[in-house]
Coordinates of C-alpha atoms in Angstrom, one line a residue:
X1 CA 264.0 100.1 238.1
X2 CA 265.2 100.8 234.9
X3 CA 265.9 104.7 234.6
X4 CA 266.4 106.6 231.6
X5 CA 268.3 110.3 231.9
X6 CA 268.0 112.3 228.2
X7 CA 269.3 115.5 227.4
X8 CA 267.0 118.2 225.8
X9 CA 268.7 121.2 224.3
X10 CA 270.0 122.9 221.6
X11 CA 273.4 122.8 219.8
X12 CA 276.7 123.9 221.9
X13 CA 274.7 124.2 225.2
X14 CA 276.9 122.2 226.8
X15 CA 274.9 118.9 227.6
X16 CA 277.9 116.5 226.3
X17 CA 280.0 118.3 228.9
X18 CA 278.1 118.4 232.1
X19 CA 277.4 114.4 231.2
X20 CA 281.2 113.9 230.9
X21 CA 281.6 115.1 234.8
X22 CA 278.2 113.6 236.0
X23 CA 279.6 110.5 234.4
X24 CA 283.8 111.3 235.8
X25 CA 282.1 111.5 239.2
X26 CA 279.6 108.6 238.7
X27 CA 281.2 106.1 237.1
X28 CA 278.4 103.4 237.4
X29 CA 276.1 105.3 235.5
X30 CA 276.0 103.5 231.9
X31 CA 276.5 106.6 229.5
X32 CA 275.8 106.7 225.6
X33 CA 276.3 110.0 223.4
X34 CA 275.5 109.6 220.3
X35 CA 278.1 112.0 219.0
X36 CA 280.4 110.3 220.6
X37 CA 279.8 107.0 218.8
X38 CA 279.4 108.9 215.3
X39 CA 282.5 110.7 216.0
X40 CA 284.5 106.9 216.8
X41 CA 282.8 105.0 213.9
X42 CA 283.1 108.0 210.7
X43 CA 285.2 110.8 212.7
X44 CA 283.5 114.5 210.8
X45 CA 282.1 112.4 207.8
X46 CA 279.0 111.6 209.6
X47 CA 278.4 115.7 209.4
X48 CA 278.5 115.6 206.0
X49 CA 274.3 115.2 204.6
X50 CA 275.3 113.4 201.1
X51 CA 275.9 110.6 203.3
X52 CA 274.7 108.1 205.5
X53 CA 276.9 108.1 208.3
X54 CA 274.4 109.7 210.8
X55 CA 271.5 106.9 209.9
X56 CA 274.0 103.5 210.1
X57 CA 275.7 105.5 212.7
X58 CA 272.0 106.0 215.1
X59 CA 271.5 102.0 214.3
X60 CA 274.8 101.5 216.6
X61 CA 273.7 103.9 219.3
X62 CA 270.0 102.2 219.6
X63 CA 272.0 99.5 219.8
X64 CA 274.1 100.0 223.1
X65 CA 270.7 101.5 224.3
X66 CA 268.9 98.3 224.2
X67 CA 271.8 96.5 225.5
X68 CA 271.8 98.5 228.5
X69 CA 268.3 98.7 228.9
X70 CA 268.5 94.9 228.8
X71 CA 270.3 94.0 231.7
X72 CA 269.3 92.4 234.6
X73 CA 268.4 94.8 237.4
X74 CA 268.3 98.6 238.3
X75 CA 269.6 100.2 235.5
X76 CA 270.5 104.1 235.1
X77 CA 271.4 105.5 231.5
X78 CA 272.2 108.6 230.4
X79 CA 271.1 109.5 227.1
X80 CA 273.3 112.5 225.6
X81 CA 271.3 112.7 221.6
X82 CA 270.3 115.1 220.0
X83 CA 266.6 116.0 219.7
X84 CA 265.5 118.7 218.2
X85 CA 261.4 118.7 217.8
X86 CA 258.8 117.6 220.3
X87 CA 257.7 114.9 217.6
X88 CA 261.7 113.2 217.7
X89 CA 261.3 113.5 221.5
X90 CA 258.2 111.5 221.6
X91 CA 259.6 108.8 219.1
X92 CA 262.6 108.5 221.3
X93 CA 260.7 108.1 224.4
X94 CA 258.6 105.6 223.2
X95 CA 261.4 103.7 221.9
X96 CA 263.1 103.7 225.2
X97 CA 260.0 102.3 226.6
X98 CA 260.1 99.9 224.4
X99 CA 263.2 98.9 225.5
X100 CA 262.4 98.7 229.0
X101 CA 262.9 102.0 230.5
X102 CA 260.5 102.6 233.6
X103 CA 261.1 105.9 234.2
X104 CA 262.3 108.7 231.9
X105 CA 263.7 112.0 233.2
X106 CA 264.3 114.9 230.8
X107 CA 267.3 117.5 231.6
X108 CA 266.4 120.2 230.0
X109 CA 269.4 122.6 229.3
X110 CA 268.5 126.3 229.5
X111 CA 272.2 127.8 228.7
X112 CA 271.8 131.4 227.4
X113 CA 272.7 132.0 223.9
X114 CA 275.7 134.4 224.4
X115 CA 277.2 131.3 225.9
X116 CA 276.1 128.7 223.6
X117 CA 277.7 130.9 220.9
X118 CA 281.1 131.6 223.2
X119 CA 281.2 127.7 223.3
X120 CA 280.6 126.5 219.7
X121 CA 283.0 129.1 218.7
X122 CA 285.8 127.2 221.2
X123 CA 285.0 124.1 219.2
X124 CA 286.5 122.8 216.0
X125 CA 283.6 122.6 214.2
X126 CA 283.6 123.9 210.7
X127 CA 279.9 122.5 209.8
X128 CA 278.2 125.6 211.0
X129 CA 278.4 128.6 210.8
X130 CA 277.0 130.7 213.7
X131 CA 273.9 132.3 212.4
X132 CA 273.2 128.7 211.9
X133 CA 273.5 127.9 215.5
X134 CA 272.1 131.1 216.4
X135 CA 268.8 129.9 214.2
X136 CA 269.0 126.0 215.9
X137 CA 268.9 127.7 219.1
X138 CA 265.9 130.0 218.8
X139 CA 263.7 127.4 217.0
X140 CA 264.9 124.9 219.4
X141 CA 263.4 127.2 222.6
X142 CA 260.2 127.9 220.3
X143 CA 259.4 124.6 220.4
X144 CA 258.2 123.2 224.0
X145 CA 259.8 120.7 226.4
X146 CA 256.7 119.1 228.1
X147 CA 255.7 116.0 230.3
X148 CA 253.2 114.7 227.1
X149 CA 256.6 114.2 225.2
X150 CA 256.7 110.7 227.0
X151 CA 258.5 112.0 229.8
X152 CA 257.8 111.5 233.9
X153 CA 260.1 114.6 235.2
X154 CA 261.6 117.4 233.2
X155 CA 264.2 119.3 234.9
X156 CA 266.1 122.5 234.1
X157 CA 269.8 122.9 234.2
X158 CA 272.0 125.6 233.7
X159 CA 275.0 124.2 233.3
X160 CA 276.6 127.5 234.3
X161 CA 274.7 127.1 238.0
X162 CA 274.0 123.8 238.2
X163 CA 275.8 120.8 239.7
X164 CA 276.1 117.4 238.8
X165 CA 276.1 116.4 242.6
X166 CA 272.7 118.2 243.0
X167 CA 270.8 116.0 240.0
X168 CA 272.4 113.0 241.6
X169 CA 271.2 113.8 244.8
X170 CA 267.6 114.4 243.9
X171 CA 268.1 110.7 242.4
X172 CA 269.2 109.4 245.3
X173 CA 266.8 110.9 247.9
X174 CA 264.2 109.2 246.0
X175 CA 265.7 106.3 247.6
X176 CA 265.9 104.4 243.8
X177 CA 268.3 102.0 243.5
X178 CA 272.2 103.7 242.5
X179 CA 274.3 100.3 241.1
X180 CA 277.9 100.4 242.4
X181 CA 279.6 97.5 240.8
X182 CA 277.9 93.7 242.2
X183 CA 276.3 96.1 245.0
X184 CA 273.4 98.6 245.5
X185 CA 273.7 101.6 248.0
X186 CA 271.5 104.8 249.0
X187 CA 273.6 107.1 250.0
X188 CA 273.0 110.1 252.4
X189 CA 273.3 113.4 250.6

């Protein structure tokens, strides 16, 4: 089966970092972040809207996607992108099921605001200013996360309670196929 994890939720809710340890303590799992790759190919210049960094930069990221979602096989992908209105969401799913996905599970991240805020403010990120974030985050919880947005399971995480181990569990109780190198194993959890 060819699996498609993508994050939902809003700026500095810490969805790049809880992949980072699903992906440190599941290494098979093919991981793309698009900030990531913007970040490699323009460094902060793809921030910048007078150019067209972000656009060239997505072309690369779709890229990897459909390579992944290519391969022979089970595949699992986790999807870190930003998405910020039910419409995107829906033109993202659809791509990935053009590309092959089979299933697509939504993690919804639910981080409270004081936190989001505690968070951005750690970064080194001078292309907001708070109130901005402040405003992304409440329009991003107006809008809703639902089922219709292409997706077959939505689930909540706080990254503050949740565990990476518990999401990989649920995966693997469903007895799916979990690649580990040549070989495929269900583990007991």
């Amino acid at each position: 089966m060819k699996r498609v994890i993508l994050t939902i939720g809003p700026q500095g809710s810490g969805k790049t970092t809880f992949c980072s340890r699903v992906i440190f303590q599941y290494p098979a799992i093919n991981f793309v972040c698009r900030d990531t790759i913007l970040n490699d190919l323009y460094g902060k210049a793809w921030m910048d809207p007078y150019t067209n960094c972000a656009a060239e930069g997505m072309k690369k990221v779709w890229e990897q996607v459909k390579n992944i979602l290519s391969k022979r096989g089970d595949v699992v992908l986790l999807f870190d992108r930003w998405n910020e209105s039910p419409s995107e969401r829906i033109c993202i799913t659809e791509r990935l099921r053009e590309y092959g996905s089979e299933y697509i599970e939504g993690w919804y991240f639910i981080t409270p605001e004081k936190r989001c805020l505690q968070w951005y403010e750690q970064r080194e990120r001078s292309s907001h200013a708070l109130y901005s974030i402040k405003r992304h985050y409440r329009r991003y919880h107006a809008c809703s996360v639902a089922l219709e947005q292409g997706f077959d399971e939505i689930i909540e995480i706080d990254p503050l309670t949740t565990h990476p181990n518990e999401l990989i569990g649920r995966f693997l109780r469903r007895q799916l196929a979990f690649p580990f190198g040549e070989e495929y194993y269900c583990m007991e959890v």
